[in-house]
Coordinates of C-alpha atoms in Angstrom, one line a residue:
M1 CA 13.3 22.6 7.9
K2 CA 16.0 24.8 8.6
A3 CA 15.6 26.6 5.3
L4 CA 11.8 27.2 6.0
F5 CA 13.0 28.6 9.6
A6 CA 15.4 31.0 8.0
L7 CA 13.0 32.1 5.5
S8 CA 10.3 32.7 8.1
L9 CA 12.6 35.2 9.9
T10 CA 13.2 37.3 6.8
S11 CA 9.7 38.9 6.3
K12 CA 6.5 39.2 8.3
S13 CA 4.6 38.1 5.2
M14 CA 6.5 34.8 5.0
L15 CA 6.0 33.9 8.8
E16 CA 2.5 32.3 8.7
P17 CA 3.1 30.3 5.2
C18 CA 6.4 29.1 6.8
L19 CA 4.8 28.2 10.1
D20 CA 2.1 26.2 8.4
A21 CA 4.6 24.3 6.2
L22 CA 6.7 23.7 9.5
W23 CA 3.9 22.4 11.7
S24 CA 1.7 20.8 9.0
S25 CA 3.4 17.5 9.4
M26 CA 4.8 16.4 12.7
V27 CA 7.0 13.4 13.1
S28 CA 6.8 13.4 16.7
A29 CA 4.2 14.9 19.3
R30 CA 6.6 16.2 21.8
P31 CA 7.1 19.7 20.4
L32 CA 3.0 20.2 20.7
F33 CA 2.9 18.4 24.2
N34 CA 5.8 20.6 25.5
I35 CA 4.1 23.8 24.3
M36 CA 0.9 22.6 26.1
I37 CA 2.6 21.6 29.3
P38 CA 6.1 23.1 29.7
L39 CA 8.7 20.5 30.7
K40 CA 9.8 22.6 33.7
T41 CA 6.4 22.6 35.1
R42 CA 5.8 18.9 34.9
A43 CA 6.3 16.5 37.6
K44 CA 9.3 13.8 37.3
I45 CA 7.3 10.4 37.3
K46 CA 8.7 8.1 39.9
K47 CA 8.3 4.4 39.9
G48 CA 4.7 3.3 40.2
N49 CA 1.7 5.3 39.4
P50 CA 1.7 9.0 39.8
S51 CA 0.0 10.7 42.7
Y52 CA -3.5 12.3 42.4
H53 CA -2.2 15.9 43.1
E54 CA 0.4 15.4 40.1
F55 CA -2.6 14.5 37.7
L56 CA -4.6 17.4 39.0
D57 CA -1.9 19.8 38.5
L58 CA -1.5 18.6 34.9
V59 CA -5.3 19.0 34.4
R60 CA -5.1 22.4 35.7
L61 CA -2.3 23.3 33.3
L62 CA -4.5 22.2 30.4
D63 CA -7.2 24.6 31.4
N64 CA -4.8 27.4 31.4
A65 CA -6.0 30.1 28.8
N66 CA -3.1 32.0 28.1
R67 CA -1.1 28.7 27.6
M68 CA -3.6 27.0 25.5
T69 CA -4.0 30.2 23.3
R70 CA -0.2 29.8 22.4
F71 CA -0.8 26.0 21.9
Y72 CA -3.6 26.5 19.4
Y73 CA -1.6 29.0 17.6
Y74 CA 0.6 26.2 16.5
A75 CA -1.7 23.2 16.9
N76 CA -4.3 24.6 14.2
R77 CA -1.9 24.1 11.6
V78 CA -1.0 20.5 12.4
K79 CA -2.5 18.1 9.6
A80 CA -0.3 15.0 10.0
L81 CA 0.9 13.6 13.4
Q82 CA 3.2 10.8 14.4
V83 CA 3.2 9.8 17.9
T84 CA 6.0 7.5 18.9
S85 CA 6.8 5.4 22.1
G86 CA 7.7 8.0 25.0
D87 CA 5.6 10.9 23.7
V88 CA 2.8 9.9 25.9
D89 CA 3.6 8.9 29.5
V90 CA 1.2 7.7 32.3
L91 CA 0.6 11.1 33.7
L92 CA 0.1 12.9 30.3
S93 CA -2.2 10.2 29.1
R94 CA -4.5 10.4 32.2
A95 CA -4.7 14.2 31.8
L96 CA -5.6 14.0 28.0
S97 CA -8.1 11.3 28.6
S98 CA -9.8 13.6 31.3
Q99 CA -10.5 16.1 28.5
S100 CA -12.6 13.7 26.6
A101 CA -15.8 15.9 27.1
R102 CA -14.1 18.7 25.6
A103 CA -16.2 20.4 22.9
N104 CA -13.3 21.0 20.6
P105 CA -10.5 18.7 20.0
F106 CA -6.8 19.7 20.6
L107 CA -5.8 19.3 16.9
P108 CA -9.0 20.5 15.1
N109 CA -7.4 20.3 11.6
L110 CA -5.7 16.9 11.8
Q111 CA -6.0 14.6 8.8
Y112 CA -3.6 11.8 9.5
I113 CA -2.3 10.1 12.6
Y114 CA 0.3 7.5 12.5
W115 CA 0.5 5.9 16.2
P116 CA 3.2 3.2 16.4
D117 CA 3.2 3.6 20.2
D118 CA 1.3 0.4 21.2
K119 CA 1.0 1.0 25.1
I120 CA -2.5 0.6 26.0
I121 CA -2.4 3.6 28.2
S122 CA -1.9 6.0 25.2
L123 CA -4.9 5.0 22.9
P124 CA -7.7 6.8 24.7
C125 CA -5.7 10.0 23.9
I126 CA -6.3 9.5 20.0
P127 CA -9.9 10.6 20.0
V128 CA -9.0 13.6 22.3
L129 CA -6.5 14.8 19.9
A130 CA -8.2 14.1 16.9
G131 CA -11.2 16.0 15.3
P132 CA -13.9 16.2 12.6
Q133 CA -11.2 16.4 9.8
L134 CA -9.3 13.1 10.7
M135 CA -9.3 11.0 7.6
A136 CA -6.8 8.4 8.1
L137 CA -5.4 6.3 11.1
S138 CA -2.4 4.1 11.2
L139 CA -2.2 1.9 14.5
H140 CA 0.2 -0.6 15.8
I141 CA -1.4 -3.5 17.4
T142 CA 0.3 -5.9 20.1
A143 CA -1.0 -8.5 22.1
W144 CA -3.0 -6.5 24.5
P145 CA -4.6 -8.4 27.3
K146 CA -8.3 -9.4 26.8
K147 CA -9.2 -7.3 29.9
N148 CA -8.6 -4.1 28.1
E149 CA -11.5 -5.2 25.5
G150 CA -13.9 -2.4 27.0
L151 CA -11.2 0.3 26.9
L152 CA -10.4 -0.6 23.2
Y153 CA -13.9 -0.7 22.1
A154 CA -14.8 2.7 23.8
T155 CA -11.7 4.3 22.1
F156 CA -12.7 3.2 18.6
S157 CA -16.2 4.1 19.3
S158 CA -15.2 7.4 20.4
L159 CA -13.4 7.8 17.2
R160 CA -16.2 6.9 15.2
Q161 CA -18.3 9.5 16.8
A162 CA -15.5 12.2 16.9
C163 CA -14.2 11.7 13.4
P164 CA -17.1 11.4 10.8
L165 CA -14.7 11.7 8.0
L166 CA -12.5 8.8 8.8
Y167 CA -12.3 6.5 6.0
Y168 CA -8.9 4.7 6.2
L169 CA -7.5 2.3 8.7
E170 CA -4.2 0.6 8.7
F171 CA -2.8 -1.8 11.2
T172 CA 0.7 -3.0 11.7
A173 CA 2.1 -5.7 14.0
N174 CA 5.4 -6.9 14.9
E175 CA 6.3 -10.2 12.5
D176 CA 6.8 -12.4 15.5
L177 CA 3.1 -12.0 16.7
K178 CA 0.7 -14.7 16.0
W179 CA -2.6 -13.9 14.4
K180 CA -4.4 -15.7 17.3
D181 CA -3.1 -13.4 19.6
I182 CA -4.2 -10.2 17.9
N183 CA -7.3 -11.1 15.7
W184 CA -9.8 -10.4 18.2
Q185 CA -8.4 -6.8 18.3
F186 CA -8.8 -6.7 14.5
A187 CA -12.5 -7.6 14.8
L188 CA -13.2 -5.1 17.6
A189 CA -11.9 -2.1 15.7
F190 CA -13.8 -3.4 12.5
S191 CA -17.2 -3.7 14.5
A192 CA -16.6 -0.3 15.9
L193 CA -15.3 1.5 12.8
F194 CA -17.7 -0.1 10.6
N195 CA -18.1 3.0 8.4
V196 CA -14.6 3.1 7.0
T197 CA -14.1 2.5 3.3
S198 CA -10.4 1.4 3.1
V199 CA -8.6 -1.1 5.5
K200 CA -4.9 -2.3 5.4
F201 CA -3.1 -4.7 7.7
T202 CA 0.2 -6.6 7.6
C203 CA -0.6 -9.8 9.2
T204 CA -2.7 -13.0 8.6
P205 CA -6.0 -12.5 9.8
S206 CA -8.4 -15.3 11.2
F207 CA -11.5 -16.4 9.3
D208 CA -13.8 -14.6 11.9
T209 CA -12.0 -11.5 11.2
L210 CA -12.5 -11.7 7.5
I211 CA -16.1 -12.3 8.1
C212 CA -16.4 -9.1 10.1
L213 CA -14.5 -7.3 7.4
S214 CA -16.8 -8.8 4.8
K215 CA -19.9 -7.3 6.8
M216 CA -18.6 -3.8 6.7
P217 CA -21.2 -1.9 4.5
N218 CA -19.0 0.7 3.0
L219 CA -15.6 -1.1 2.6
Q220 CA -14.4 -0.5 -0.8
V221 CA -10.5 -1.2 -0.5
L222 CA -9.1 -4.1 1.3
V223 CA -5.4 -4.4 1.3
A224 CA -3.8 -7.5 3.0
K225 CA 0.1 -7.3 3.2
F226 CA 1.4 -10.4 4.6
A227 CA 2.9 -13.8 3.6
P228 CA 1.0 -16.5 4.9
E229 CA 3.0 -19.5 6.2
E230 CA 0.4 -22.2 5.9
P231 CA -2.9 -22.6 4.0
F232 CA -5.9 -20.5 5.3
V233 CA -8.3 -22.2 7.6
W234 CA -11.7 -21.8 6.2
D235 CA -15.1 -22.9 7.5
N236 CA -17.2 -25.1 5.2
V237 CA -20.1 -22.7 3.9
T238 CA -19.7 -19.0 5.1
P239 CA -19.5 -16.9 2.0
L240 CA -17.9 -13.4 2.1
K241 CA -20.2 -10.6 1.5
F242 CA -18.2 -7.5 0.8
P243 CA -21.1 -5.5 -0.6
C244 CA -19.1 -2.6 -1.9
L245 CA -15.6 -4.0 -2.5
R246 CA -13.8 -2.6 -5.5
N247 CA -9.9 -2.8 -4.7
L248 CA -8.5 -6.0 -3.5
R249 CA -5.1 -7.2 -2.4
W250 CA -4.7 -10.5 -1.1
A251 CA -2.0 -13.0 -0.2
A252 CA -2.5 -16.9 -0.4
H253 CA -0.1 -19.7 0.6
T254 CA -0.8 -21.5 -2.7
V255 CA -2.7 -21.1 -6.0
S256 CA -5.2 -23.5 -4.7
D257 CA -5.9 -21.3 -1.6
A258 CA -6.2 -18.3 -3.7
M259 CA -8.9 -20.0 -5.9
I260 CA -10.9 -21.0 -2.7
F261 CA -10.6 -17.3 -1.6
L262 CA -12.1 -16.4 -5.0
R263 CA -14.7 -18.8 -4.9
R264 CA -15.8 -17.3 -1.5
L265 CA -16.1 -13.9 -3.1
R266 CA -18.6 -15.0 -5.7
L267 CA -21.9 -13.5 -5.5
P268 CA -25.0 -15.4 -6.6
G269 CA -26.3 -14.7 -10.1
R270 CA -23.7 -12.0 -10.9
N271 CA -20.0 -11.2 -11.1
R272 CA -18.3 -8.8 -8.6
E273 CA -17.3 -5.4 -9.9
I274 CA -13.7 -5.4 -8.7
E275 CA -11.6 -2.9 -10.5
M276 CA -8.2 -3.5 -8.9
F277 CA -7.1 -7.2 -8.0
R278 CA -3.7 -8.2 -6.6
M279 CA -2.8 -11.5 -5.7
D280 CA 0.4 -12.6 -3.8
C281 CA 1.2 -16.4 -3.9
V282 CA 3.9 -18.0 -1.7
L283 CA 3.9 -21.1 -3.4
C284 CA 2.9 -21.6 -7.1
N285 CA 2.3 -24.7 -8.9
P286 CA 2.5 -23.7 -12.7
A287 CA -0.1 -26.4 -13.5
E288 CA -2.6 -24.6 -11.5
L289 CA -2.4 -21.4 -13.4
S290 CA -5.0 -21.9 -16.0
S291 CA -7.6 -23.0 -13.4
F292 CA -6.6 -19.9 -11.5
F293 CA -7.4 -17.5 -14.2
D294 CA -10.6 -19.5 -15.0
T295 CA -11.7 -18.8 -11.6
L296 CA -10.9 -15.3 -11.7
R297 CA -12.8 -15.0 -14.8
E298 CA -15.9 -16.6 -13.2
T299 CA -15.5 -14.3 -10.1
C300 CA -14.9 -10.8 -11.5
S301 CA -16.8 -8.7 -14.0
M302 CA -15.1 -8.9 -17.5
Q303 CA -15.9 -5.3 -18.0
K304 CA -14.7 -3.7 -14.6
L305 CA -11.5 -5.2 -13.9
S306 CA -9.1 -2.8 -15.1
S307 CA -5.7 -3.5 -13.0
F308 CA -4.2 -7.1 -12.4
L309 CA -1.1 -7.9 -10.4
L310 CA 0.1 -11.3 -9.6
R311 CA 3.3 -11.8 -7.5
V312 CA 4.8 -15.2 -6.9
F313 CA 7.5 -15.9 -4.2
K314 CA 8.4 -19.7 -4.8
W315 CA 7.4 -22.5 -7.3
D316 CA 5.9 -25.6 -5.8
E317 CA 7.9 -27.9 -7.9
P318 CA 10.2 -30.8 -6.8
S319 CA 12.6 -30.1 -9.7
G320 CA 12.5 -26.2 -9.2
T321 CA 12.0 -25.5 -12.8
A322 CA 8.7 -24.6 -14.6
V323 CA 6.4 -27.1 -15.9
N324 CA 6.1 -26.5 -19.7
Q325 CA 2.6 -25.4 -20.1
G326 CA 2.9 -23.9 -23.4
P327 CA 3.6 -20.3 -24.4
P328 CA 2.8 -17.4 -22.0
S329 CA 0.4 -16.2 -24.4
S330 CA -1.7 -19.3 -24.2
I331 CA -1.4 -19.5 -20.3
L332 CA -2.7 -16.1 -20.0
H333 CA -5.4 -16.5 -22.4
P334 CA -8.4 -16.4 -20.0
L335 CA -7.1 -13.0 -18.7
F336 CA -7.2 -11.5 -22.2
E337 CA -10.7 -12.0 -22.0
F338 CA -10.8 -9.1 -19.4
G339 CA -11.6 -6.2 -22.0
N340 CA -10.4 -3.3 -20.0
I341 CA -7.2 -3.9 -18.4
Q342 CA -5.0 -0.8 -18.1
N343 CA -2.3 -1.9 -15.5
L344 CA -0.7 -5.5 -16.0
Q345 CA 1.9 -6.4 -13.4
I346 CA 3.3 -9.9 -13.2
W347 CA 6.3 -10.7 -11.0
Y348 CA 8.2 -13.9 -11.1
F349 CA 5.6 -15.7 -13.3
P350 CA 6.7 -19.6 -13.9
V351 CA 7.0 -19.2 -17.6
E352 CA 9.4 -17.9 -20.2
L353 CA 8.2 -14.5 -21.5
D354 CA 8.7 -13.7 -25.1
D355 CA 7.7 -11.1 -27.8
A356 CA 4.6 -13.0 -28.7
L357 CA 3.2 -12.2 -25.3
L358 CA 3.9 -8.4 -25.9
A359 CA 1.9 -8.7 -29.1
A360 CA -1.1 -10.6 -27.4
V361 CA -1.1 -7.9 -24.7
S362 CA -1.1 -5.2 -27.2
T363 CA -3.9 -6.7 -29.2
A364 CA -6.0 -7.5 -25.8
W365 CA -5.7 -4.1 -24.5
P366 CA -4.9 -1.2 -26.9
T367 CA -5.6 1.3 -24.0
L368 CA -3.0 -0.4 -21.6
H369 CA -1.2 2.2 -19.3
M370 CA 1.2 0.2 -17.4
L371 CA 2.9 -3.0 -18.1
Q372 CA 5.4 -4.9 -15.7
L373 CA 7.0 -8.2 -16.4
W374 CA 9.6 -9.6 -14.0
I375 CA 11.1 -13.1 -14.4
R376 CA 12.6 -15.4 -12.0
R377 CA 16.3 -16.3 -12.7
P378 CA 18.3 -18.5 -13.0
Q379 CA 15.4 -21.1 -13.6
L380 CA 13.9 -19.0 -16.5
R381 CA 15.1 -16.9 -19.3
S382 CA 13.1 -13.8 -20.7
K383 CA 13.1 -14.1 -24.6
I384 CA 11.7 -10.4 -24.9
T385 CA 13.8 -8.4 -27.2
L386 CA 14.6 -4.8 -27.4
T387 CA 13.0 -4.9 -31.1
G388 CA 9.8 -6.4 -29.5
L389 CA 9.6 -3.7 -26.9
M390 CA 10.0 -1.0 -29.4
T391 CA 7.3 -2.1 -31.4
F392 CA 5.1 -2.7 -28.4
V393 CA 5.6 0.9 -27.3
R394 CA 4.6 2.3 -30.9
Q395 CA 1.6 0.5 -30.8
N396 CA 0.3 1.3 -27.4
R397 CA -0.2 5.2 -27.3
H398 CA -1.4 5.1 -23.8
L399 CA 1.4 3.6 -22.1
V400 CA 2.9 5.6 -19.3
Y401 CA 5.0 3.0 -17.5
L402 CA 6.9 0.0 -19.1
A403 CA 9.1 -2.4 -16.7
V404 CA 10.4 -5.7 -18.4
D405 CA 13.2 -8.1 -17.9
I406 CA 15.3 -9.2 -21.0
D407 CA 17.9 -11.8 -21.1
S408 CA 20.6 -10.3 -23.4
W409 CA 21.9 -7.0 -24.6
P410 CA 21.7 -7.1 -28.6
D411 CA 25.0 -6.8 -30.4
D412 CA 23.0 -4.8 -33.2
M413 CA 20.6 -2.2 -31.6
P414 CA 17.2 -2.0 -33.3
V415 CA 16.7 1.3 -35.1
P416 CA 13.4 3.0 -35.0
P417 CA 11.9 4.2 -38.3
P418 CA 12.1 7.7 -38.9
L419 CA 9.1 10.1 -38.2
P420 CA 7.1 11.4 -41.0
A421 CA 8.0 14.9 -42.4
H422 CA 4.7 16.4 -40.9
G423 CA 5.6 15.3 -37.2
V424 CA 4.6 12.3 -35.0
S425 CA 2.9 9.6 -36.7
D426 CA -0.4 7.8 -35.5
T427 CA 1.8 4.7 -34.3
E428 CA 4.1 7.2 -32.0
P429 CA 3.1 7.1 -28.4
S430 CA 1.1 10.3 -27.5
S431 CA 2.1 10.4 -23.9
S432 CA 5.2 12.4 -23.1
K433 CA 5.2 10.9 -19.7
L434 CA 6.4 7.4 -20.6
S435 CA 8.9 5.8 -18.0
V436 CA 10.8 2.9 -19.2
I437 CA 12.7 0.5 -16.9
I438 CA 14.8 -2.4 -18.5
R439 CA 16.4 -5.1 -16.5
Q440 CA 18.8 -7.6 -17.7
A441 CA 19.8 -10.8 -15.8
L442 CA 23.4 -11.8 -15.8
T443 CA 25.1 -15.3 -14.5
D444 CA 27.9 -13.7 -12.3
H445 CA 29.1 -10.8 -10.4
L446 CA 31.8 -10.0 -12.9
E447 CA 29.3 -9.7 -15.6
V448 CA 27.3 -7.1 -13.4
V449 CA 30.5 -5.3 -12.8
E450 CA 31.2 -4.9 -16.4
C451 CA 27.6 -4.1 -17.3
E452 CA 27.6 -1.1 -14.6
K453 CA 30.5 0.3 -16.5
Q454 CA 28.3 0.3 -19.7
K455 CA 25.2 1.7 -17.8
A456 CA 25.3 5.2 -19.3
A457 CA 25.9 4.2 -22.8
R458 CA 23.0 1.6 -22.6
I459 CA 20.6 4.1 -21.3
Q460 CA 21.4 6.6 -24.1
A461 CA 20.7 3.7 -26.6
L462 CA 17.4 3.1 -24.7
R463 CA 16.9 6.7 -25.2
R464 CA 17.0 6.3 -29.1
I465 CA 14.7 3.6 -29.0
F466 CA 12.3 5.1 -26.8
P467 CA 12.6 8.8 -28.1
N468 CA 9.1 9.7 -26.5
A469 CA 9.9 8.6 -22.9
S470 CA 10.5 11.0 -20.3
A471 CA 12.5 8.7 -18.1
V472 CA 14.6 5.4 -19.0
D473 CA 16.6 3.4 -16.6
Y474 CA 18.7 0.2 -17.1
E475 CA 19.5 -2.2 -14.5
C476 CA 21.6 -5.4 -14.3
Y477 CA 21.5 -8.1 -11.8
N478 CA 22.7 -11.6 -11.2

């Protein structure tokens, strides 16, 4: 930022581009508010509510044409804004809210708002500041009193009317809040802003909130980032509609709970055309994985699903070790029937990984773009070898990202076959953007220290194995 400011002083021709860059993304709203209403002209707020004449003085300042001309000189450049706690006090909030009938918003080119200030008095300022260019809103929710329901609905409704391009909503909340204290606010927001196409939230919703989400006619992307502490509470019959859902990330307490969710998503007589699917499971019983993949196959279109991510946090087994369900390629067999997978990421899968799995993946999805396979240590070992990875990369010409766990570093490094005299062969990867990350699990801290000393040499060895990779990294951990 200092460099941009210095550059803006070197030439008049550089002033406007530098100002655009400086003001396009504001990490605090205070500089803007200080231009709008200089600090020296603002009354100091004492304890209690400000007096009426203090509020009136502030409104008059907002109507000062000369001052607002200077404000708009900067405000028109703002495209992203963060409003933190303390940026909007009681007096300023009331003054801004009084301008709700203005023909033009204060920030006409604003596209993204991050509003972590959860004071209820500040929320009506959002539709006053934002305008027709707003596309994304991130809002921090807290346990607001139920008596403010009318104010919240009016705020969200004003946003829908003032911001026709708004398509993305993100709601965050403190981890210690219980869903029962804030879910009515989710439902209120989704019912007022029903036209958005993408929703993300970070706490467990109630079933009523989920039903409200499923009725949104244009919702295509649903991202739920949370770790449920107990199974979801379902009713007996109500299905989930989601008429336009394409991208889904969900979290379940158990694999069984994940299967219930998938069954509720089923459409009568046809499969859902979900393109990207991610499931985070807190507890995973390996014996249920085969049924989970069967349920996924019965719910989602075999031709449309192109991205599959599965993350497991814990194994639900008394022994703490994986149940021997056979080779990983056989467990994942139902997944191989999805013919268009381009992104496969499986984290801490409760089976041992091997080169046979790589071969099966290569055969099933010849156009695969991304592969990530992390394994949980110390319960399991990865039997994937560098030789297997080298073969896999040479067979998958579309691969751009590879991140895999290995268990040991070989004494004899595999040597890639020489290139033909005329150049790159048909088996060589065609992409020059391939990124490779190899992780090695070690048993103790001393091994990690020794491994770090060899990291640079091992990265160079990996570069020889993957000559077409633009980025190669090697990590060791215990």
